[in-house]
Short mmCIF file of C-alpha atoms in Angstrom, two decimals:
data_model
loop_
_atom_site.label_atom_id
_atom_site.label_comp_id
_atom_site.label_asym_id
_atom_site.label_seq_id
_atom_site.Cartn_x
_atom_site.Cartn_y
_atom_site.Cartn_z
CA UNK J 186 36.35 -51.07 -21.92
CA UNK J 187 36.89 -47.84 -23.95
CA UNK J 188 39.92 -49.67 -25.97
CA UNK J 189 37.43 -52.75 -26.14
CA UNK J 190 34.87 -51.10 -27.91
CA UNK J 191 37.09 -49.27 -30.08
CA UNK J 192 38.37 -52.52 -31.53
CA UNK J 193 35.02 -54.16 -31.56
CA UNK J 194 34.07 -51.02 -33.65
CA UNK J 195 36.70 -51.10 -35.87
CA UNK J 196 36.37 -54.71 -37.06
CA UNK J 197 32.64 -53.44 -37.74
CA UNK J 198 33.53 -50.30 -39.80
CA UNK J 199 31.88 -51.56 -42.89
CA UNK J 200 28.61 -51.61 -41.03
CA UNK J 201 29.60 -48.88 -38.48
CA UNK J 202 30.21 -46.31 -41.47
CA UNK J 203 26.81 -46.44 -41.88
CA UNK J 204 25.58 -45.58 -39.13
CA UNK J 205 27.92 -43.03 -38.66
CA UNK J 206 26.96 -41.62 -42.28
CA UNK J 207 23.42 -41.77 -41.07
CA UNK J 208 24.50 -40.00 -37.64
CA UNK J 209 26.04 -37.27 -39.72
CA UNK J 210 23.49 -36.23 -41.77
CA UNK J 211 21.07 -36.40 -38.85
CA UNK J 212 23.27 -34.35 -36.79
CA UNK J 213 23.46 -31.55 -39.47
CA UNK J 214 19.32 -31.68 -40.36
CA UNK J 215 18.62 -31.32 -36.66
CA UNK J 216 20.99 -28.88 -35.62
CA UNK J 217 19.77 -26.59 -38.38
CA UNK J 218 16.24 -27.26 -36.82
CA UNK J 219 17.48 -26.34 -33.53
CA UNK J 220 19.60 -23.34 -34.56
CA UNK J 221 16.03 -22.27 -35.92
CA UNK J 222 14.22 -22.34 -33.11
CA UNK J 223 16.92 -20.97 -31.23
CA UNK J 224 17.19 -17.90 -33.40
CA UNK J 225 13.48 -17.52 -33.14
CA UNK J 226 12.77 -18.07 -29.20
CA UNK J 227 15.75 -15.36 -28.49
CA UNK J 228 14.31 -13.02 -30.80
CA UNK J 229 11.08 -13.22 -29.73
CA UNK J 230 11.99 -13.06 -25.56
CA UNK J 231 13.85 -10.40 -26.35
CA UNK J 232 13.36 -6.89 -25.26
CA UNK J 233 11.08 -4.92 -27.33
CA UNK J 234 12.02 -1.45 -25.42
CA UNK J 235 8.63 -0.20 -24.44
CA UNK J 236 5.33 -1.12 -22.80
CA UNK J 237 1.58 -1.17 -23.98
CA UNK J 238 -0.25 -2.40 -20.98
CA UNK J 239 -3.38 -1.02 -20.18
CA UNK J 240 -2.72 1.46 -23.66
CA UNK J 241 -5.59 2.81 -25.41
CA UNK J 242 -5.27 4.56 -28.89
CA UNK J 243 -8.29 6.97 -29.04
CA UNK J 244 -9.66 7.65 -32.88
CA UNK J 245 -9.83 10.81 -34.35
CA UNK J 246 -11.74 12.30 -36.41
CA UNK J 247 -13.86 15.83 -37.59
CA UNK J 248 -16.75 16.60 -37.37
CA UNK J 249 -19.00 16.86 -40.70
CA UNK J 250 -20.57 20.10 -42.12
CA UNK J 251 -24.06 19.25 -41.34
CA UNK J 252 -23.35 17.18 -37.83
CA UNK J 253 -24.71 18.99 -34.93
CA UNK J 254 -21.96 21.44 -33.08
CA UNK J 255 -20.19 21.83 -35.80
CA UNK J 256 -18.46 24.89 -35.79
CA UNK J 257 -18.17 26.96 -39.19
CA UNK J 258 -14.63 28.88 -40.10
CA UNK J 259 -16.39 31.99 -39.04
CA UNK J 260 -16.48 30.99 -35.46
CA UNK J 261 -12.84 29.04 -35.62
CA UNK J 262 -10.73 31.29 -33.50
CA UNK J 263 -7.86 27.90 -32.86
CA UNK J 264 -5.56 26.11 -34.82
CA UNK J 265 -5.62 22.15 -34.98
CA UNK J 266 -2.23 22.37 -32.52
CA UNK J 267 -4.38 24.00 -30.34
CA UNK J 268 -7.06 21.96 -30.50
CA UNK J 269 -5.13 18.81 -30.16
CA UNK J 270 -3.08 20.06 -27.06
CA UNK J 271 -6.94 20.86 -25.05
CA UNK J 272 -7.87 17.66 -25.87
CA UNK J 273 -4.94 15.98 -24.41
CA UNK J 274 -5.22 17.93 -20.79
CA UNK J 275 -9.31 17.39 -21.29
CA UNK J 276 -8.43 13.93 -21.35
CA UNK J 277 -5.36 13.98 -19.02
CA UNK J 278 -7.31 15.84 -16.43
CA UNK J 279 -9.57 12.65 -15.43
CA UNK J 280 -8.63 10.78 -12.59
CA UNK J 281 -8.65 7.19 -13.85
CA UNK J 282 -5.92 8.41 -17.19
CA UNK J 283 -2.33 8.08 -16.19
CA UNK J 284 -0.85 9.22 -19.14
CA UNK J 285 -1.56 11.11 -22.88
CA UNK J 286 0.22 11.66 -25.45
CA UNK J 287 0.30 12.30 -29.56
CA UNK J 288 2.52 10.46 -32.46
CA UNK J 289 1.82 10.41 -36.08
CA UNK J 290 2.65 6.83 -38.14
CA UNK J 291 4.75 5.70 -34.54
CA UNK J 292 2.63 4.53 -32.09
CA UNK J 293 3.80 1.04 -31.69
CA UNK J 294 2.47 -1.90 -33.81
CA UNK J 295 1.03 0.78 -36.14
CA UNK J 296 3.27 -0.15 -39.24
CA UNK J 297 4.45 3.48 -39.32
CA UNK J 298 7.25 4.33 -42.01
CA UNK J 299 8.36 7.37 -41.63
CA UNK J 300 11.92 7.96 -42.96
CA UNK J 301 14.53 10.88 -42.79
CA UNK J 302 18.03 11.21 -43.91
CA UNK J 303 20.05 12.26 -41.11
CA UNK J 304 23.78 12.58 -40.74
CA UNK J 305 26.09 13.63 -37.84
CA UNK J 306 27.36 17.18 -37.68
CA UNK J 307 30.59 16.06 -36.38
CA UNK J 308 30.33 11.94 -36.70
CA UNK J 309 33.90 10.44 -37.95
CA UNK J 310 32.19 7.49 -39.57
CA UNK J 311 30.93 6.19 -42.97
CA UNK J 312 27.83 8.27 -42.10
CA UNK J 313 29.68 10.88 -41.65
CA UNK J 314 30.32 11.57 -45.10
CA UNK J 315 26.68 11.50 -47.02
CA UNK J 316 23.24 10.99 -45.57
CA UNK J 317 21.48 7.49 -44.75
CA UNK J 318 18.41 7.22 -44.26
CA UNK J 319 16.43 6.02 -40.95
CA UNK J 320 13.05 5.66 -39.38
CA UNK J 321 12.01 8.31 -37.78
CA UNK J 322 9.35 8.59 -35.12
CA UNK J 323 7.48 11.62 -34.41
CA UNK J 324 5.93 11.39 -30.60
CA UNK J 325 5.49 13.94 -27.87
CA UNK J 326 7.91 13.86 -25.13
CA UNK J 327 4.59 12.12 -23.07
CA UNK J 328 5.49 9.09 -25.09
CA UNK J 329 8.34 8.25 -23.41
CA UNK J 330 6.47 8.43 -20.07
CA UNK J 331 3.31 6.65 -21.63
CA UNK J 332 5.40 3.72 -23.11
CA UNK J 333 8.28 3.62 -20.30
CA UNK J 334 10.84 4.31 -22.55
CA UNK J 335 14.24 4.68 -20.30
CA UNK J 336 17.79 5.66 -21.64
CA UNK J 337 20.69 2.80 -22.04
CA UNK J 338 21.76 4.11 -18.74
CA UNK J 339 18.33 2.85 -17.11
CA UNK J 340 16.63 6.25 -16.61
CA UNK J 341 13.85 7.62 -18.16
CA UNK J 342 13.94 9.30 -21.77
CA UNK J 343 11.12 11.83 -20.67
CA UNK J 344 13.07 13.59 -17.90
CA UNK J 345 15.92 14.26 -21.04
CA UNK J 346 13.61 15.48 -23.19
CA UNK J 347 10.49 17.14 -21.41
CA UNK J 348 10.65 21.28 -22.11
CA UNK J 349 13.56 21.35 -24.41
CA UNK J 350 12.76 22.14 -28.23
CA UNK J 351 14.39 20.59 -31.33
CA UNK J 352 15.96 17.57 -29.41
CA UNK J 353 15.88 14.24 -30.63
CA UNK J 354 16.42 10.92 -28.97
CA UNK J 355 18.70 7.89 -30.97
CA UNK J 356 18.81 4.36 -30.48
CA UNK J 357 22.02 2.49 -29.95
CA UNK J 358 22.39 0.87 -33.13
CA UNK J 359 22.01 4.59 -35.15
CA UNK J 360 24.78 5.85 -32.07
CA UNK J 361 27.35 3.26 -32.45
CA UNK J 362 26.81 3.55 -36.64
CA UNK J 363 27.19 7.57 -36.03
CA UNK J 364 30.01 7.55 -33.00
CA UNK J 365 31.53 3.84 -33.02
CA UNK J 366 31.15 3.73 -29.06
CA UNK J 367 32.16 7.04 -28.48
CA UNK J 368 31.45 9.09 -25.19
CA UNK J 369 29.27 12.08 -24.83
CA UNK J 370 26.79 11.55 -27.39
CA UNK J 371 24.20 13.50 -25.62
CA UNK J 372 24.66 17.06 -26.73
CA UNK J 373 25.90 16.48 -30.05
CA UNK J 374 24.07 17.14 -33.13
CA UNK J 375 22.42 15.90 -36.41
CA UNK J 376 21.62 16.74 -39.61
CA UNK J 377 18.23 15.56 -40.80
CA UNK J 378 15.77 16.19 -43.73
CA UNK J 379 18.68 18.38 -45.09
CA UNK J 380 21.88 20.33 -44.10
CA UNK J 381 19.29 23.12 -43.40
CA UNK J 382 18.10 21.35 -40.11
CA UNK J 383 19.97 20.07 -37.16
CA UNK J 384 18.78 18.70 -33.74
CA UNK J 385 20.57 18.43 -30.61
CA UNK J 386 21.28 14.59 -29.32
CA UNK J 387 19.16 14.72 -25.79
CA UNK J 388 19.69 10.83 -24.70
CA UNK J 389 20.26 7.49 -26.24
CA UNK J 390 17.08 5.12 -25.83
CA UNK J 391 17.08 1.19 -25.18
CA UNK J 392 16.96 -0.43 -28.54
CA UNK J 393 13.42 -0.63 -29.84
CA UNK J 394 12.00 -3.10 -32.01
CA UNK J 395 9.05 -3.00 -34.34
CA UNK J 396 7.55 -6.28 -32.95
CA UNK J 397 8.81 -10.09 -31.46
CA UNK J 398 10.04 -10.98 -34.65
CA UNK J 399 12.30 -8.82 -35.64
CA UNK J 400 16.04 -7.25 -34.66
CA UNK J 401 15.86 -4.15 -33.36
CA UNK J 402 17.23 -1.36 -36.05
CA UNK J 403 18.87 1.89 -35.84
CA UNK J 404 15.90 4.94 -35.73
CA UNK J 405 15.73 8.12 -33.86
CA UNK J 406 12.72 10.22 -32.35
CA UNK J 407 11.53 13.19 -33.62
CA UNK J 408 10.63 15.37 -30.21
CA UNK J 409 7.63 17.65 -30.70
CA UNK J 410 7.91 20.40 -28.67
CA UNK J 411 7.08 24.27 -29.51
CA UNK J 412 7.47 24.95 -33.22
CA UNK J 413 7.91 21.01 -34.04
CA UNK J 414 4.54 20.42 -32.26
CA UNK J 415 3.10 23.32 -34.16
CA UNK J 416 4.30 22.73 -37.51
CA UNK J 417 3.98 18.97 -37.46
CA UNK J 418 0.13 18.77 -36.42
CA UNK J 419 -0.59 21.41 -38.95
CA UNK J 420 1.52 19.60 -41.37
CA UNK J 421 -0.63 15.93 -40.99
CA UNK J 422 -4.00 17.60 -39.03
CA UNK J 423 -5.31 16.78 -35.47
CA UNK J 424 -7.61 13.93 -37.24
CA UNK J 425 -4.66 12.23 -38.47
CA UNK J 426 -2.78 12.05 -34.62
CA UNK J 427 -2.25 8.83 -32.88
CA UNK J 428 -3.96 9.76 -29.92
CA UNK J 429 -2.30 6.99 -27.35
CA UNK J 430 -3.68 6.87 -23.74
CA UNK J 431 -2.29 4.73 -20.53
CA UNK J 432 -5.04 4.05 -17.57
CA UNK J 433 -4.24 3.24 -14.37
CA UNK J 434 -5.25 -0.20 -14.51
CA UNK J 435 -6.85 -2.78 -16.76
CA UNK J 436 -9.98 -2.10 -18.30
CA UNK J 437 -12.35 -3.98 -20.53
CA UNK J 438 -13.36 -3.21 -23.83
CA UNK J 439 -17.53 -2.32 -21.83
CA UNK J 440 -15.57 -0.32 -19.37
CA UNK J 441 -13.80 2.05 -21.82
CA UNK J 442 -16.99 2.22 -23.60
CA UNK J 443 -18.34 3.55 -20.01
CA UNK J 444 -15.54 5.45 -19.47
CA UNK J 445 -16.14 7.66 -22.77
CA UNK J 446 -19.39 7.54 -22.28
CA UNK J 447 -19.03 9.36 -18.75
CA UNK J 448 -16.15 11.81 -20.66
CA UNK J 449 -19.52 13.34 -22.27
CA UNK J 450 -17.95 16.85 -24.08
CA UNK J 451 -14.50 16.25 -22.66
CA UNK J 452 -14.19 13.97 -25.76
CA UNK J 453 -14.60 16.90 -28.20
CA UNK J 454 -12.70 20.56 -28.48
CA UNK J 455 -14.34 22.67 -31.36
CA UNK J 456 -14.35 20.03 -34.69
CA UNK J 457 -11.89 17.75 -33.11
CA UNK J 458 -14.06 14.69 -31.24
CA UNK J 459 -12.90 11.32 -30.30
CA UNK J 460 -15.08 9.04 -32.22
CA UNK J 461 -13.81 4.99 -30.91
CA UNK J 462 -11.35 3.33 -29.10
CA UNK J 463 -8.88 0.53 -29.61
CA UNK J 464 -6.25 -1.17 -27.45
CA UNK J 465 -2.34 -1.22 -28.63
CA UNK J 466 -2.70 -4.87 -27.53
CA UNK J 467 -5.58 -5.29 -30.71
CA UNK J 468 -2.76 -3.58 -32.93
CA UNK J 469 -0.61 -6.25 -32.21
CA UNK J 470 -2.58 -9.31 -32.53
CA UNK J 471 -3.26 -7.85 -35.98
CA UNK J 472 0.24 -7.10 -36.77
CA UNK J 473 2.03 -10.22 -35.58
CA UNK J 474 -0.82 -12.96 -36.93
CA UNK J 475 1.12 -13.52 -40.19
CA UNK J 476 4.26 -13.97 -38.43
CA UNK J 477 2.47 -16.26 -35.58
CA UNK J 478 0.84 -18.12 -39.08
CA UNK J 479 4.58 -18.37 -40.05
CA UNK J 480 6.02 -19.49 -37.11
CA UNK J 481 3.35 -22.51 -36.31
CA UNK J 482 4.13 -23.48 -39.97
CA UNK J 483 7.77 -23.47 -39.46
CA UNK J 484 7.24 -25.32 -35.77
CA UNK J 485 4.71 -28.25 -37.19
CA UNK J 486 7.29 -29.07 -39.96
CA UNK J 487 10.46 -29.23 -37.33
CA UNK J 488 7.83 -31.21 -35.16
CA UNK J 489 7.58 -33.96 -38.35
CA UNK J 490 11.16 -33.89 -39.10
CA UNK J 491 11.68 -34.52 -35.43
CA UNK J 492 9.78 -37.25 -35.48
CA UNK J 493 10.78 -38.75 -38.36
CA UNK J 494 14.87 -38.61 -36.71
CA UNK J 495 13.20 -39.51 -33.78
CA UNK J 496 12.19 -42.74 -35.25
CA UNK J 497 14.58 -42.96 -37.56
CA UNK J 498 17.94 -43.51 -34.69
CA UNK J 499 15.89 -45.28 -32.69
CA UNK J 500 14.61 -48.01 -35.39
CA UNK J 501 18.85 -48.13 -36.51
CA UNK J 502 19.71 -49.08 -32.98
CA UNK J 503 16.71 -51.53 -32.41
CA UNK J 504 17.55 -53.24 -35.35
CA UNK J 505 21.12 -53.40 -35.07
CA UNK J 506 20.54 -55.15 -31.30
CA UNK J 507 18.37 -57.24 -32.54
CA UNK J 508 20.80 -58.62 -34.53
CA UNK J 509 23.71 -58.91 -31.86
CA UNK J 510 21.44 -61.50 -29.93
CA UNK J 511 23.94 -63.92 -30.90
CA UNK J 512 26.71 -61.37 -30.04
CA UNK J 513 24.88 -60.67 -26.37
CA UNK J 514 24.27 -64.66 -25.38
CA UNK J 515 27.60 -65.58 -25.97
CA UNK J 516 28.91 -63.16 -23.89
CA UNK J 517 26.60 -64.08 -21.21
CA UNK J 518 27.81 -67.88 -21.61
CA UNK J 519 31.22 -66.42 -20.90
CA UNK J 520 30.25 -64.99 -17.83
CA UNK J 521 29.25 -61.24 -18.78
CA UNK J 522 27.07 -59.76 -16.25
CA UNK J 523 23.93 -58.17 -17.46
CA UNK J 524 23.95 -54.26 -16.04
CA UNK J 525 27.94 -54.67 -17.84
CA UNK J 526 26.62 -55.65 -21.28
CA UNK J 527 23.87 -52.93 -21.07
CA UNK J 528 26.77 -50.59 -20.12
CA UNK J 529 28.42 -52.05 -23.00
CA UNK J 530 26.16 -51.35 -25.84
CA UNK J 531 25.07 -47.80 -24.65
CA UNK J 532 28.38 -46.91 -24.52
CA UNK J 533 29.32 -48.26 -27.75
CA UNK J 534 25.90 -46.34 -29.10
CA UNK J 535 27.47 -43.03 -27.80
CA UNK J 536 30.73 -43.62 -28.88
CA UNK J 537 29.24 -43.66 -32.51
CA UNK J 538 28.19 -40.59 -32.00
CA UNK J 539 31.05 -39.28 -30.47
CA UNK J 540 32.66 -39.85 -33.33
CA UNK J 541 31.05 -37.01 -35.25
CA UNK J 542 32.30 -34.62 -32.93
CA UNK J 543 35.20 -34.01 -34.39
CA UNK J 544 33.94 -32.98 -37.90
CA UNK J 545 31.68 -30.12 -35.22
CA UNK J 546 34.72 -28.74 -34.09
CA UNK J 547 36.14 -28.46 -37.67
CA UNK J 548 32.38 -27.18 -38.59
CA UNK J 549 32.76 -24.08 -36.33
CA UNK J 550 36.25 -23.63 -36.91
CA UNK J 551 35.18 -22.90 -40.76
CA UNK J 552 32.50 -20.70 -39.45
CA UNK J 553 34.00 -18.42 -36.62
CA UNK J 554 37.16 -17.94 -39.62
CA UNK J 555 34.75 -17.03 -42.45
CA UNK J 556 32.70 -14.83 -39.79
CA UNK J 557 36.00 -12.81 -38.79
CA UNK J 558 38.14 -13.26 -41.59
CA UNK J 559 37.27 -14.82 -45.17
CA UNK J 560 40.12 -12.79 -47.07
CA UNK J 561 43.37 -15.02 -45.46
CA UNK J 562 41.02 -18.50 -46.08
CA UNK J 563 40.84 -18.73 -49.39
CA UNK J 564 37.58 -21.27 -50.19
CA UNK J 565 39.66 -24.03 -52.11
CA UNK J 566 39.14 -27.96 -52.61
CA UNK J 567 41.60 -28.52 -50.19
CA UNK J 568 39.46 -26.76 -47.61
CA UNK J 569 36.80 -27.95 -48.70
CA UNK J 570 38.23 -31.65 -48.88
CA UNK J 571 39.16 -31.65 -45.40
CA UNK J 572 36.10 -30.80 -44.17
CA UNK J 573 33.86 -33.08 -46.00
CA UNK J 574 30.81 -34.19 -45.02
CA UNK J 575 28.96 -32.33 -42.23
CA UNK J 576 31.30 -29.82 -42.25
CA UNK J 577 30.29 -29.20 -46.07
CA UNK J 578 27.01 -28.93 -44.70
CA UNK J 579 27.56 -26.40 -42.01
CA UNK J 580 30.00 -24.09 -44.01
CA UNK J 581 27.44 -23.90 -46.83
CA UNK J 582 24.50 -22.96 -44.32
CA UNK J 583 26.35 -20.00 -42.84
CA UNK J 584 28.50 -19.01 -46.76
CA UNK J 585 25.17 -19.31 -48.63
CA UNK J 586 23.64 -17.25 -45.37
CA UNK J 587 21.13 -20.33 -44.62
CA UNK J 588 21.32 -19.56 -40.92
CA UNK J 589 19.71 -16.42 -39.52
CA UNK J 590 22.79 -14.21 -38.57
CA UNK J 591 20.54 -11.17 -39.45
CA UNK J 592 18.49 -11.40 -35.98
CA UNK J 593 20.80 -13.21 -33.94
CA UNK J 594 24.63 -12.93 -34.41
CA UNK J 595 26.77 -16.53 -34.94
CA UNK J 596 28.33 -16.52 -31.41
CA UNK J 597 30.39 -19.42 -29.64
CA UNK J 598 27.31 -19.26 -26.82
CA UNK J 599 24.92 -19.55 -30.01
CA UNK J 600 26.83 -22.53 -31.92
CA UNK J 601 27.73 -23.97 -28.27
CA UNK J 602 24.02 -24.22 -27.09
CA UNK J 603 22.62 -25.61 -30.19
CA UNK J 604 25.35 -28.07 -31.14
CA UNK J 605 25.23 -29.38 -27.42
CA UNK J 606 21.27 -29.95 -27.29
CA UNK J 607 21.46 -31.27 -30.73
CA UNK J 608 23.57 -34.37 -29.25
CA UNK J 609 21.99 -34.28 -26.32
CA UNK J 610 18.73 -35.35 -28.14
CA UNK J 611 20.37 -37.43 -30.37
CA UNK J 612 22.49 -39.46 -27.35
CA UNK J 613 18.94 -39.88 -25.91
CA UNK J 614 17.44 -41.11 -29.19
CA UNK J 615 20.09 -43.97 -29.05
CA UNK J 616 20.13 -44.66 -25.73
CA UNK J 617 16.39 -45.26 -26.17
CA UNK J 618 16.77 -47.53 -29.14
CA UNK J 619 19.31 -49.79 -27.26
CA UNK J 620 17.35 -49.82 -24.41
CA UNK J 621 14.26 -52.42 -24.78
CA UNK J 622 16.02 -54.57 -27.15
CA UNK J 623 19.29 -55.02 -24.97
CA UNK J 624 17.11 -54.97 -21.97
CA UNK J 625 15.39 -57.76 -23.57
CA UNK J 626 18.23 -59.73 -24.99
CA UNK J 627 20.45 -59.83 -21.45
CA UNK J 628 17.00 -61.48 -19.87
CA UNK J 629 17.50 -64.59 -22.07
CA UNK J 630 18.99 -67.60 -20.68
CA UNK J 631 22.48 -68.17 -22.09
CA UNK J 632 21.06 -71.19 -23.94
CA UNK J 633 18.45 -70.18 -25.42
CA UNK J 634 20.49 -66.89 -26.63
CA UNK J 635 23.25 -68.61 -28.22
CA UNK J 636 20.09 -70.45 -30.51
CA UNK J 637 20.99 -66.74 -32.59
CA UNK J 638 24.72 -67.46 -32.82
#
């Protein structure tokens, strides 16, 4: 039948080309459509590298001059570390608080910037030989605890870190730029903020990210602990601390209103007083609502443009059976059967499609060279002659960097899964437009069909 078909099609190509033409250019809009949402659904599912359920961030703030209990310089006997580390264990002390702890610009979904250039004491890499620059996050060693934080190795970051003084903890992407996948990281040490100041490597986190829509990116933590603590809280003040605390279970926004309510002077050392409280989860609906404004955008018009190929393949197919009526009765006069001219047509549908494949494999041979090697490929007409067409199409998308390779790398698994759904749909799309008008045409008596021949 195969051989059949091929024939059939041949003696058709003026018509045929087409529809293959059309098939083309649908293939490469919908695949980019695809490859879109694929890039965006992974990146989104993927692991952000901490937790904020049941999170609180308490606000901070002093007291005024002429508020009652406030306590004039005369009587101030602490220092705003001191102050900041009572409230923590006033806080920490109650029964229904699992965790505390302190950051300043990191708490997550608080669009913290902090940067630092650091550079590896004894790193063999391009870092190696001037400082770069990374995001740094100054937390307590409670954050790792309060956000469940846990090393590459699946353990958790605070049992590296808790005691120890001037340690910092790097993600992998600032390890393998530092040490290229080298053992025994832990225990090495950095530069940062200067070749005056170096920090001890105490463990390698899971890669964080800043929210669902973006890559993770190589940062490291700033550990306070002793002196740090000390000199970093005087350096910003206790008011300006991102006071972060974990309950033990879910609570409303009435119960944590109760539950500082029942906290009474707990809630205040000296000046220092916690003044409101907001959930982590608020900080990201407020963070991500752009993005989510973005991505409904960007889903609505791949809805239309699905519709419109949707409509589009099946309206070429319906129309093009319609106009084999002729075609279909006199094969039933001959003695066709009618489930083997259904067979027939689907088959010939696919094999229209099929016939693009081809120009795929070319397509992602052009893009897994120019991802590994674009020096021994020259980009000449001859290359680009040979793969004209679709291939055009899909070499331009990843040269002119059209497709997101910045938050999800072009893989075989990445070009294999989208490609493969992308003719998926499309094989249904046809099979759908040859369905009701074949299904129609093979219920006509012979007769009466060959009226269109």
């Amino acid at each position: 039948m195969i051989r059949h078909i091929l024939k059939i099609m041949w003696n058709q190509r003026r018509s045929n080309g087409w529809i293959f033409a059309e098939l083309a250019v649908v293939a490469a809009v919908l695949w980019m459509m695809i490859d879109t949402f694929w890039v965006d659904y992974r990146t989104y599912h993927a692991p952000l590298g901490f937790d904020i359920g049941n999170v609180w961030r308490f606000k901070l703030s002093d007291l005024d001059a002429k508020a009652p209990g406030y306590m004039p310089d005369s009587l101030y006997h602490s220092s705003d570390p001191e102050d900041l580390t009572r409230l923590m264990t006033q806080i920490r002390q109650n029964p229904e608080v699992e965790d505390v702890c302190v950051t300043f610009y990191s708490c997550p979904y608080s669009n913290g910037n902090s940067w630092r250039e650091v550079k590896p004491v004894d790193g063999d890499t391009i870092y190696a030989a001037h400082m770069e620059s990374f995001q740094m996050r100054n937390v307590t060693p409670e954050y790792f605890r309060l956000f469940r934080i846990r090393t590459v190795d699946g353990e958790p970051v605070y049992d590296k870190v808790a005691g120890r003084h001037n340690v910092i903890v790097i993600t992998p992407e600032m390890a393998e730029g530092f040490y290229h996948g080298a053992p025994n990281i832990v225990g090495r040490r950095v530069y940062h903020g200067g070749h005056d100041l170096s920090s001890e490597i105490a463990a390698v986190s899971t890669s964080i990210r800043t929210n669902e829509y973006e890559r993770p990116e190589a940062s490291y933590f700033q550990c306070l602990e002793g002196e740090t603590y000390n000199s970093t809280v005087s350096s910003f003040g206790a008011s300006s601390a991102e006071f972060c605390v974990r309950m033990k279970r879910p609570y409303t926004q009435n119960e944590m209103n109760l539950f500082l309510d029942g906290m009474g002077e707990r809630l205040k050392v000296n000046n220092l007083y916690v003044y409101g409280i907001t959930p982590i989860s608020s900080f990201r609906e407020q963070q991500l609502s752009q993005k989510e404004r973005e991505a409904n955008n960007k889903i609505s018009l791949m809805v239309f443009m699905l519709v419109n190929v949707f409509f589009g393949i099946i309206g070429t197919f319906w129309l093009r059976m319609q106009n084999r009526k002729g075609e279909i009765g006199l094969r039933m006069a001959l003695g066709a059967h009618r489930i083997t001219l259904e067979r027939y047509m689907y088959t010939e549908g696919l094999c229209l499609l099929a016939f693009t494949l081809p120009l795929i494999i070319f397509a992602f041979n052009m893009v897994y060279m120019d991802q590994l090697d674009s020096y021994r490929q020259p980009l000449t007409f001859m290359r680009f002659l040979m793969t004209f067409g679709f291939i055009i199409f899909a070499f331009n998308m990843v040269y002119m960097d059209q497709l997101d390779s910045y938050r999800q790398p072009l893989t075989f698994m990445r070009f294999l899964m989208t490609f493969g759904f992308t003719y998926l749909l499309m094989g249904v799309m046809i099979c759908i437009g040859i369905w009701f008008p074949v299904r129609k045409a093979v219920r006509l008596a012979p007769a009466e069909a060959l009226h269109y021949e």
